Coordinates of C-alpha atoms in Angstrom, one line a residue:
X15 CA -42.0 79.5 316.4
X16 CA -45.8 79.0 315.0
X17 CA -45.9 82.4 314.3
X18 CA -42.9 81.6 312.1
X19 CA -43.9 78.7 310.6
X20 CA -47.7 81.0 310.0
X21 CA -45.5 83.5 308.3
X22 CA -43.7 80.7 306.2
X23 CA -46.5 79.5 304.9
X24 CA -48.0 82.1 303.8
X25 CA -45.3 83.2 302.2
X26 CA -44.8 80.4 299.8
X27 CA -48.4 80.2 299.7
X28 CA -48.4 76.8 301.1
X29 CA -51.9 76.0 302.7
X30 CA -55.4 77.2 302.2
X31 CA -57.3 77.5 305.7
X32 CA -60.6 76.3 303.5
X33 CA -58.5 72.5 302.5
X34 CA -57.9 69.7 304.2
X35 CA -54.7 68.2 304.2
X36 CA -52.5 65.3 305.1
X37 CA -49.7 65.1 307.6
X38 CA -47.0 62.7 307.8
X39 CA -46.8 61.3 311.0
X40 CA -43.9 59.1 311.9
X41 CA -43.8 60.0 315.7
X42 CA -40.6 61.1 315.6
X43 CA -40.3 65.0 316.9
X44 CA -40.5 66.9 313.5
X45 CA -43.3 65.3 312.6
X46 CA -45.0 65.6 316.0
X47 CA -44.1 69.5 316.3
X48 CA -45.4 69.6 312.7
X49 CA -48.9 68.0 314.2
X50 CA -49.3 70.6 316.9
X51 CA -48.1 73.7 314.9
X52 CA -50.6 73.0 312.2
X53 CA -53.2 72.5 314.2
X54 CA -52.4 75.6 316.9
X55 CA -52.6 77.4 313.5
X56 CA -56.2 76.0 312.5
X57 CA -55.6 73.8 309.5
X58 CA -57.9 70.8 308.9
X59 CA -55.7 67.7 309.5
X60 CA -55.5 64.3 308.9
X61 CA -52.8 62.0 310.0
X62 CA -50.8 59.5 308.3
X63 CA -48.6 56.7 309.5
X64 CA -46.5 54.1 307.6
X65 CA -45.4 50.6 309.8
X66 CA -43.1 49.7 307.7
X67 CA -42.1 46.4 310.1
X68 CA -38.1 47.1 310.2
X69 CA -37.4 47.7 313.4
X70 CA -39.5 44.5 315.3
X71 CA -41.1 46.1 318.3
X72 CA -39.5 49.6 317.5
X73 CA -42.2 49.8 314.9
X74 CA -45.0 48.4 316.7
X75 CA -44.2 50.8 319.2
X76 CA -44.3 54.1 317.2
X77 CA -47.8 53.3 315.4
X78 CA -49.0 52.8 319.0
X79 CA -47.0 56.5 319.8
X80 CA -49.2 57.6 316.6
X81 CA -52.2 56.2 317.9
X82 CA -52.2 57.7 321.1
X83 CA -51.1 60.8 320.1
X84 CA -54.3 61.2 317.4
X85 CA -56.8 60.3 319.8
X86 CA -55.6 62.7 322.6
X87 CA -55.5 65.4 319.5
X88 CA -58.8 64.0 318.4
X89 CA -57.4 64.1 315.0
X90 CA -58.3 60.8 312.2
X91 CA -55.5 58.9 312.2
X92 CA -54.8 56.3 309.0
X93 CA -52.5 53.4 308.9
X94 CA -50.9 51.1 306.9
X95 CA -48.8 48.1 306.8
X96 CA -46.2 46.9 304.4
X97 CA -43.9 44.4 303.7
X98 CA -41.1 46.2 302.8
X99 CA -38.5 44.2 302.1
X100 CA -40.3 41.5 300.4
X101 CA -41.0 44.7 298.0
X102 CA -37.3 45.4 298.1
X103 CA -36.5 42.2 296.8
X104 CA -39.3 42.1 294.3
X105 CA -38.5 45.5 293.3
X106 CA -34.8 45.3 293.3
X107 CA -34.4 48.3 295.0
X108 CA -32.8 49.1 298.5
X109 CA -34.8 49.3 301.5
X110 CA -34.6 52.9 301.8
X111 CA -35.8 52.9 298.4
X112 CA -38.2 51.2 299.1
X113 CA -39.9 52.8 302.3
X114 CA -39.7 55.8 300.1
X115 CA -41.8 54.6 297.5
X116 CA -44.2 52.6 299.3
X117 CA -44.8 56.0 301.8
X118 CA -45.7 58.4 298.8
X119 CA -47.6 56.1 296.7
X120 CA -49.6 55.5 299.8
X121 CA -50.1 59.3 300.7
X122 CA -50.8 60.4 297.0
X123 CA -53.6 58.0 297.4
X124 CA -55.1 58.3 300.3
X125 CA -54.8 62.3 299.3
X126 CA -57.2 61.1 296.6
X127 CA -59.3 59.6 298.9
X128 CA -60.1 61.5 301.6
X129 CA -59.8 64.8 299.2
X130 CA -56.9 66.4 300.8
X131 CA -55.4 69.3 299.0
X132 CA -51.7 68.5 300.1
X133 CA -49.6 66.3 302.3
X134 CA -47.6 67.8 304.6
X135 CA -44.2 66.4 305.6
X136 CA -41.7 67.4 308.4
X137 CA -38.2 68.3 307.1
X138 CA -36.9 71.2 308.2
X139 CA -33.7 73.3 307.8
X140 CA -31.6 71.0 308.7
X141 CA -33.0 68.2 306.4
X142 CA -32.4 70.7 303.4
X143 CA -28.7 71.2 304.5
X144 CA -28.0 67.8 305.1
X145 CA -29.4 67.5 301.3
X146 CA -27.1 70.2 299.5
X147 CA -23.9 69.1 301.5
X148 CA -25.1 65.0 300.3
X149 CA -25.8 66.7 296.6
X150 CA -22.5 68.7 296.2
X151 CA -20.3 65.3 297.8
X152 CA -21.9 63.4 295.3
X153 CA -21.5 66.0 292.3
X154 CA -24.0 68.0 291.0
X155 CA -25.3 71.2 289.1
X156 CA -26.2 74.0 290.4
X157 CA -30.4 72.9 291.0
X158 CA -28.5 69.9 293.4
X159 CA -27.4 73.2 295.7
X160 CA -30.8 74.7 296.0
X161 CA -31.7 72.0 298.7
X162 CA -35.6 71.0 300.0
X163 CA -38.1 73.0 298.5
X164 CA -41.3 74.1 300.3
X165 CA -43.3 72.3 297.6
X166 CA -43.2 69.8 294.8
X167 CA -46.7 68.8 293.4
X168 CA -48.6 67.8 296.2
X169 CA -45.7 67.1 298.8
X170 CA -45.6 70.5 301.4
X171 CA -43.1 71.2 303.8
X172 CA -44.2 74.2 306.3
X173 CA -41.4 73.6 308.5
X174 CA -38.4 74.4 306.5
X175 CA -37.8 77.6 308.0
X176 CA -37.0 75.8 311.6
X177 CA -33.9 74.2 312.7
X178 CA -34.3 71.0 314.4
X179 CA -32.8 72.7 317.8
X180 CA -35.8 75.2 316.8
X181 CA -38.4 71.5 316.5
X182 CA -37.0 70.2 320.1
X183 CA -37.4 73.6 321.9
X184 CA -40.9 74.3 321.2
X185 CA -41.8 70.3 321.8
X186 CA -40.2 71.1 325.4
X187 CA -42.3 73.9 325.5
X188 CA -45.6 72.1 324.9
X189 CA -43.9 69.4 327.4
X190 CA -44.9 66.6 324.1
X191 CA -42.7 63.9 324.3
X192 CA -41.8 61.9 320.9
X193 CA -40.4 58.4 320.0
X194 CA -36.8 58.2 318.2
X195 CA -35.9 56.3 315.6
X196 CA -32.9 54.2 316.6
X197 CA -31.2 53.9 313.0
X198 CA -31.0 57.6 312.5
X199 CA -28.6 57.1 316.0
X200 CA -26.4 54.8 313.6
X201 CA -24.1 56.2 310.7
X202 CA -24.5 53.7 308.1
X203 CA -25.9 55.7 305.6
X204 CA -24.4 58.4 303.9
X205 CA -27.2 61.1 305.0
X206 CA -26.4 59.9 308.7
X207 CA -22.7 60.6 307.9
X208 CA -23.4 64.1 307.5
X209 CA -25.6 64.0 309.9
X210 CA -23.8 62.8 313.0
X211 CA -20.5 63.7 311.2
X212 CA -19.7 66.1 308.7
X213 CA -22.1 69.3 310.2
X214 CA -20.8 68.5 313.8
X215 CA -17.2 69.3 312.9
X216 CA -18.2 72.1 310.6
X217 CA -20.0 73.7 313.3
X218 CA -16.8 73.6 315.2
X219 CA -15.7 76.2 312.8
X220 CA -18.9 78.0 312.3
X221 CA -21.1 77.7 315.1
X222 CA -24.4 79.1 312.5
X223 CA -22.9 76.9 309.6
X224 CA -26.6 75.2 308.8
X225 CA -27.9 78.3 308.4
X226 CA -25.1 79.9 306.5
X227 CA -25.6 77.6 304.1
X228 CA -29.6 77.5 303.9
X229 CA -28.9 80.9 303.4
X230 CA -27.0 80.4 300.3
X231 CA -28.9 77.8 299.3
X232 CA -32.1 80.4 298.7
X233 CA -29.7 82.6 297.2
X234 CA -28.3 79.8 294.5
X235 CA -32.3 79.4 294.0
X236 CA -33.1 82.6 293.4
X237 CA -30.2 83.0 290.5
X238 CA -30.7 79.4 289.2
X239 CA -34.1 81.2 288.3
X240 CA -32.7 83.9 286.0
X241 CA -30.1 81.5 284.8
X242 CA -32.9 79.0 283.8
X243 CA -34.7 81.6 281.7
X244 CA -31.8 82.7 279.8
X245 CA -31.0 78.5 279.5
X246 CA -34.1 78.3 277.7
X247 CA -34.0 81.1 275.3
X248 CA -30.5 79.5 274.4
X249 CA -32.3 75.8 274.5
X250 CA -34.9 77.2 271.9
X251 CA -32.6 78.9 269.5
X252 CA -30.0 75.2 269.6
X253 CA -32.5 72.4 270.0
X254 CA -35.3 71.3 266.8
X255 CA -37.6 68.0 266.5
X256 CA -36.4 66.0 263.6
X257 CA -39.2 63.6 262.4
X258 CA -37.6 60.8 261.2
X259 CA -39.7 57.9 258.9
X260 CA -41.9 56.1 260.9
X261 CA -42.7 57.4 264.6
X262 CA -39.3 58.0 265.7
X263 CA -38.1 61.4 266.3
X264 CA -35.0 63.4 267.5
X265 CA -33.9 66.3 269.4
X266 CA -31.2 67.9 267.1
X267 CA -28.7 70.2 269.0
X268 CA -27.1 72.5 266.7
X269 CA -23.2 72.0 267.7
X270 CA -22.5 76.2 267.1
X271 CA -25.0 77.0 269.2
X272 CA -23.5 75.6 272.6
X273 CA -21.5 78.2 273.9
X274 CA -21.3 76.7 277.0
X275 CA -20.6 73.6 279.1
X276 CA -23.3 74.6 281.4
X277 CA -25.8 74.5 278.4
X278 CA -25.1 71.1 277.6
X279 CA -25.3 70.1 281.3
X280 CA -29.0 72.0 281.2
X281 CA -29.6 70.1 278.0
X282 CA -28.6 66.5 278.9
X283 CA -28.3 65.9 282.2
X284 CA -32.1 65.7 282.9
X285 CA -32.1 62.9 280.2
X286 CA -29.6 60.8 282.9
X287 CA -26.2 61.6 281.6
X288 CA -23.6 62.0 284.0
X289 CA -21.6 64.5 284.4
X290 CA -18.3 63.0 283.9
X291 CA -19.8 62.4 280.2
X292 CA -21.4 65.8 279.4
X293 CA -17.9 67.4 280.4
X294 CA -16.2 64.7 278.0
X295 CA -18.9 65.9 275.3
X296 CA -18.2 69.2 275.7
X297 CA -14.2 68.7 275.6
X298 CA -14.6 67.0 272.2
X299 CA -17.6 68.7 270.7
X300 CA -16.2 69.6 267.5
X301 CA -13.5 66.8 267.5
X302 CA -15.6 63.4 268.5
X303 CA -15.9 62.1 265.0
X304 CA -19.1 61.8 263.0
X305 CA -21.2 58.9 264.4
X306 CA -19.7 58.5 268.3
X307 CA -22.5 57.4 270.2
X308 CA -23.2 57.9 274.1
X309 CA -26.1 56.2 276.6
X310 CA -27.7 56.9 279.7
X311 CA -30.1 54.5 281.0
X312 CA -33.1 56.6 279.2
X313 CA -31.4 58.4 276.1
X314 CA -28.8 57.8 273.5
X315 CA -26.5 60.8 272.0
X316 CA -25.6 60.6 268.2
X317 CA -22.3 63.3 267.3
X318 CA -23.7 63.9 263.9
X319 CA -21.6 66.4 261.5
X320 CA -23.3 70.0 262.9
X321 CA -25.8 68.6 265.6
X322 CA -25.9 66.3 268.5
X323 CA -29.1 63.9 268.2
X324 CA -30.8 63.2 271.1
X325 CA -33.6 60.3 271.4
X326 CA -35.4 58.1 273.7
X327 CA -34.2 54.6 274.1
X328 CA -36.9 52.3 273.0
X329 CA -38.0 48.8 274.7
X330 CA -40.7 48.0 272.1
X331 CA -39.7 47.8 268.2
X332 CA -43.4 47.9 266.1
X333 CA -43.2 44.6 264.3
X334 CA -43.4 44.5 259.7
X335 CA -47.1 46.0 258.9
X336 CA -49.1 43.4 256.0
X337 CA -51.0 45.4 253.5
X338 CA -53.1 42.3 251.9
X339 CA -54.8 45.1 249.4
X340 CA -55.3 48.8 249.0
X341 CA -56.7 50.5 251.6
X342 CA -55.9 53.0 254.7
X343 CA -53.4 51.4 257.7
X344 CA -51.3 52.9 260.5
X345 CA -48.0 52.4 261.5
X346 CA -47.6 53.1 265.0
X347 CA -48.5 56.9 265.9
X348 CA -45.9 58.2 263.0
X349 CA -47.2 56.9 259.8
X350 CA -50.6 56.4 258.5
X351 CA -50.1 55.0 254.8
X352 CA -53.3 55.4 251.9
X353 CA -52.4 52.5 249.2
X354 CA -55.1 53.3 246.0
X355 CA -55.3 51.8 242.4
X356 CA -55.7 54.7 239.8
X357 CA -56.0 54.8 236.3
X358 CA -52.9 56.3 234.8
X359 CA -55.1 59.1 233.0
X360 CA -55.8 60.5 236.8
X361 CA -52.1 60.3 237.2
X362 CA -51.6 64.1 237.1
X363 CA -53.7 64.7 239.2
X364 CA -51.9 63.3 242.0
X365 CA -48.3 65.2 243.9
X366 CA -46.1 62.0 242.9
X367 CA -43.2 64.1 242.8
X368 CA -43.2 64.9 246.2
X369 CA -41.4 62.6 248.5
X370 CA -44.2 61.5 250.3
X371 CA -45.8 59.6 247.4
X372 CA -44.5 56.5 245.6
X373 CA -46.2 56.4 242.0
X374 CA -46.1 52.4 240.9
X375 CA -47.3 50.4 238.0
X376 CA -50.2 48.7 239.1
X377 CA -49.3 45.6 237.5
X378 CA -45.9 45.0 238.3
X379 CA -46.8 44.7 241.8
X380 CA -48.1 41.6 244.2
X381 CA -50.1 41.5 247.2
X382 CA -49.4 41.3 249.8
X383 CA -47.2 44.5 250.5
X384 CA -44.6 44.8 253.9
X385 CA -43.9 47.9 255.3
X386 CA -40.7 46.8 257.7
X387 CA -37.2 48.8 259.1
X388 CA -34.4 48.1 256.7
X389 CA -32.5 45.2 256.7
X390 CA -28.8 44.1 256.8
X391 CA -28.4 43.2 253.3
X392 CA -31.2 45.3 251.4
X393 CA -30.8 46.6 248.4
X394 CA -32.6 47.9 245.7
X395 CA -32.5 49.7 242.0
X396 CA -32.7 53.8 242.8
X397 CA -35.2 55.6 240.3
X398 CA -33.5 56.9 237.2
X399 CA -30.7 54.0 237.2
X400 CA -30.3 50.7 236.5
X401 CA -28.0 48.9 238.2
X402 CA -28.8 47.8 241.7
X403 CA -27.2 49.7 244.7
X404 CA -27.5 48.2 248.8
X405 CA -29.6 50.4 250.9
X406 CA -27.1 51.3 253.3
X407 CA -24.7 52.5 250.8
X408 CA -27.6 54.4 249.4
X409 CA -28.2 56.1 252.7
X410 CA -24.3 56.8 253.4
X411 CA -24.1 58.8 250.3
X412 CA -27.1 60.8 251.6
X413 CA -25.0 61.9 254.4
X414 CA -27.8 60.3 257.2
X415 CA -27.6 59.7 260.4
X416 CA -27.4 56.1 262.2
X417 CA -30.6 56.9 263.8
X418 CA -31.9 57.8 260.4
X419 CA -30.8 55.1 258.9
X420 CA -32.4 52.7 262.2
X421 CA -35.3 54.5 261.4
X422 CA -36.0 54.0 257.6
X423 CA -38.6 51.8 256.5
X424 CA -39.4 50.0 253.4
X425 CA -42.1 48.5 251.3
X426 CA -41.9 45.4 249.8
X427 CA -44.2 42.8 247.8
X428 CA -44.9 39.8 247.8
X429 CA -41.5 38.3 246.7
X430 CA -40.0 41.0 249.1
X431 CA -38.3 42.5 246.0
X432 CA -38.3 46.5 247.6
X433 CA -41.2 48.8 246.3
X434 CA -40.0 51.7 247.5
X435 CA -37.5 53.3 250.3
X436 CA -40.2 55.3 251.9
X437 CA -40.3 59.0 251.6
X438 CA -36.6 58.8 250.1
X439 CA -36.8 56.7 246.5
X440 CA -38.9 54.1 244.9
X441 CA -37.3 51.2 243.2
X442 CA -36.5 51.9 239.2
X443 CA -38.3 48.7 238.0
X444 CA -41.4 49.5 239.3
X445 CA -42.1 52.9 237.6
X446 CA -44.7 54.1 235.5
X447 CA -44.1 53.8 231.8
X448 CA -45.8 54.6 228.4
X449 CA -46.8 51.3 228.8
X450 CA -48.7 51.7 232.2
X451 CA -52.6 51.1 232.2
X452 CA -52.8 51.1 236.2
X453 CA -51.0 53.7 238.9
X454 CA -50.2 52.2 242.4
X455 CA -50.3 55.5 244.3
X456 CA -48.7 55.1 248.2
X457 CA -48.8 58.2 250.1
X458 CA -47.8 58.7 253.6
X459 CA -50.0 61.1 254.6
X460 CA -48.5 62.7 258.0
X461 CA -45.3 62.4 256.6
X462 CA -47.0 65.5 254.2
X463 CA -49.0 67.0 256.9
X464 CA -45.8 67.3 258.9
X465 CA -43.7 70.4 257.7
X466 CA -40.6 69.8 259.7
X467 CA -38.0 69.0 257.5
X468 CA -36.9 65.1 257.3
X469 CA -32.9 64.9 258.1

């Protein structure tokens, strides 16, 4: 069984003999067989044990398990304590949660400190079954089915290629005994279900049922690959960043291009969308109307006329910018605005046509200036009329978006009379006449820089 685990490894190109690494060591038998094999097979380890104070003397008892263990290996042993539910409660997370995060965050660091290449933990073939039969209960695509991979960042798993009946054998073997973990005896939990459960009556029907489905598992992994590759092309020929005013920006998904309900799973469903929603989308994709908005706890979806628009939710809303006088500010990481006084001779020499620019006169406008997000209620006189016209019937007849319109700022003066509806249309009754001596030049200069087109 080392020889296996050797061959697994290096397979996957898992551990370097020339690194030091981490293992996780709970006590329990894979993590004890994963001890031994590693260090049978000449790795430099370091040991790692988590008292998480759950199980009163049950836990006190395994670190002293751990303890002994190390020193009869003559292997460094480190330990820590939490509090976990206290952290639970703080956290509002469940304990299992909780465990979870306080054991990683405490190996990634101590993988810092010491200057170990990897942690090592002890699932094994079983653990990954147990995972793809808890993914495809709960509903899932079709990376949920590849189960436990041999590594993910630092996180190594050399024992994936044993059962556990493999783990207990070879611990009889080298007559190691091991502590158990009395909750994983108790089926409260939905992996303990399956667990104690769900494989035990499956193996009445095939006795080699785990590794049936490990074995299908690699397979699923192996075309998820090619099926990735050919999501992407598909992903890069649908999907474009739309700059919108401002730092905001969307992912528009060009409707005709989804072919697929699979490609809008690939698409969405890392952003948190459920599947029961992403089916719904796909159902209705050219019958939602116009403006049908979606959430997930991270993303909203805008059904747009020819594209889905996909952005970030965001928790912090830059506040109105002051310009007290001409100069160069920044609005967030989106918008850095250049506010000059000209005479009106150098007028020509400037792009003022271009959408980026608002031309003023001079001496129609007071200091200070606002740069803020459009408000209920806004309206202003469009350039070229002469009648005024509210902003967000302006913007409907512009066929944009409700993220667009979210998005658009404007700049007002001192009375908060509106300058100019940035990078769209200044206001008529501030323009340059015959009768102008001084220009007001605004220019948003990486709104020019930037050449993807403005929706």
């Amino acid at each position: 069984m080392t020889n296996l685990v050797s061959d697994f490894i290096q397979k996957h190109h898992l551990l370097d003999s020339a690194a030091k690494y981490i293992v996780a060591l709970s006590g329990g038998a894979d993590s004890v067989a994963l001890l031994l094999m590693l260090r049978q097979l000449g790795f430099q380890i370091e040991a790692a044990h988590c008292n998480f104070h759950l199980r009163g003397s049950e836990s006190d008892r395994d670190e002293q398990f751990c303890r002994n263990l190390c020193d009869q290996l003559r292997i460094p042993l480190h330990l820590a304590h939490f509090d976990t539910r206290e952290y639970a409660q703080l956290h509002q997370v469940s304990i299992e949660m909780a465990a979870r995060e306080l054991r990683y965050t405490y190996f990634h660091q101590l993988a810092h400190d010491i200057g170990a290449q990897g942690i090592c933990v002890a699932h094994h073939r079983d653990d990954s079954v147990e995972t793809v039969l808890l993914n495809l209960i709960r509903g899932t695509g079709l990376h949920g089915l590849h189960g436990i991979q041999p590594r993910n960042g630092l996180i190594i798993r050399p024992l994936l290629c044993l059962s556990r009946q493999d783990i207990e054998q070879y611990l009889a073997c080298q007559r190691q005994d091991y502590v158990t973990d009395s909750t994983n005896l108790v089926d409260e939990v939905a992996r303990n279900k399956i667990r104690l459960n769900v494989l035990p009556a499956m193996r009445e029907v095939n006795p080699s049922v785990a590794r049936s489905i490990d074995h299908t598992a690699r397979r699923l992994t192996e075309a998820a690959k090619a099926l990735d590759a050919a999501m992407d092309e598909k992903r890069q020929r649908a999907c474009t960043i739309r700059h919108l005013t401002g730092s905001d920006e969307v992912v528009a998904i060009e409707k005709k291009q989804i072919d697929s309900e699979y490609l809008l799973f690939y698409l969405l469903n890392p952003c948190g969308f459920a599947p029961e929603q992403i089916e719904m989308m796909y159902t209705r994709l050219h019958s939602t109307p116009t403006g049908a908005l979606f959430e997930s706890a991270t993303h909203q979806l805008l059904f747009d006329r020819e594209s889905l628009l996909l952005r970030e939710k965001k928790t912090d809303v830059l506040p109105p910018l002051v310009i007290p006088e001409p100069g160069m500010y920044r609005y967030g990481e989106g918008m850095k605005i250049r506010v000059t006084i000209e005479d009106v001779a150098r007028m020509d020499d400037f792009p003022y046509k271009n959408a980026d620019w608002a031309c003023l006169d001079a001496d129609k406008v007071s200091f200070p200036l606002t740069l803020r997000r459009v408000g209920q209620g806004d309206s202003f006189v469009p350039f070229g009329m002469t009648g005024r016209k509210l902003l967000s019937d302006f913007m409907t007849d512009r066929k944009m978006s409700l993220f667009e319109k979210q998005a658009q700022l404007v700049l007002t003066q001192a009375d908060g009379d509106i300058l100019w509806l940035v990078n769209l249309r200044p206001d008529n009754r501030f323009r340059v006449t015959p009768a102008t001596r001084r220009i007001l030049l605004i220019h948003d200069e990486i709104g020019a820089v930037n050449n993807t087109p403005r929706m």
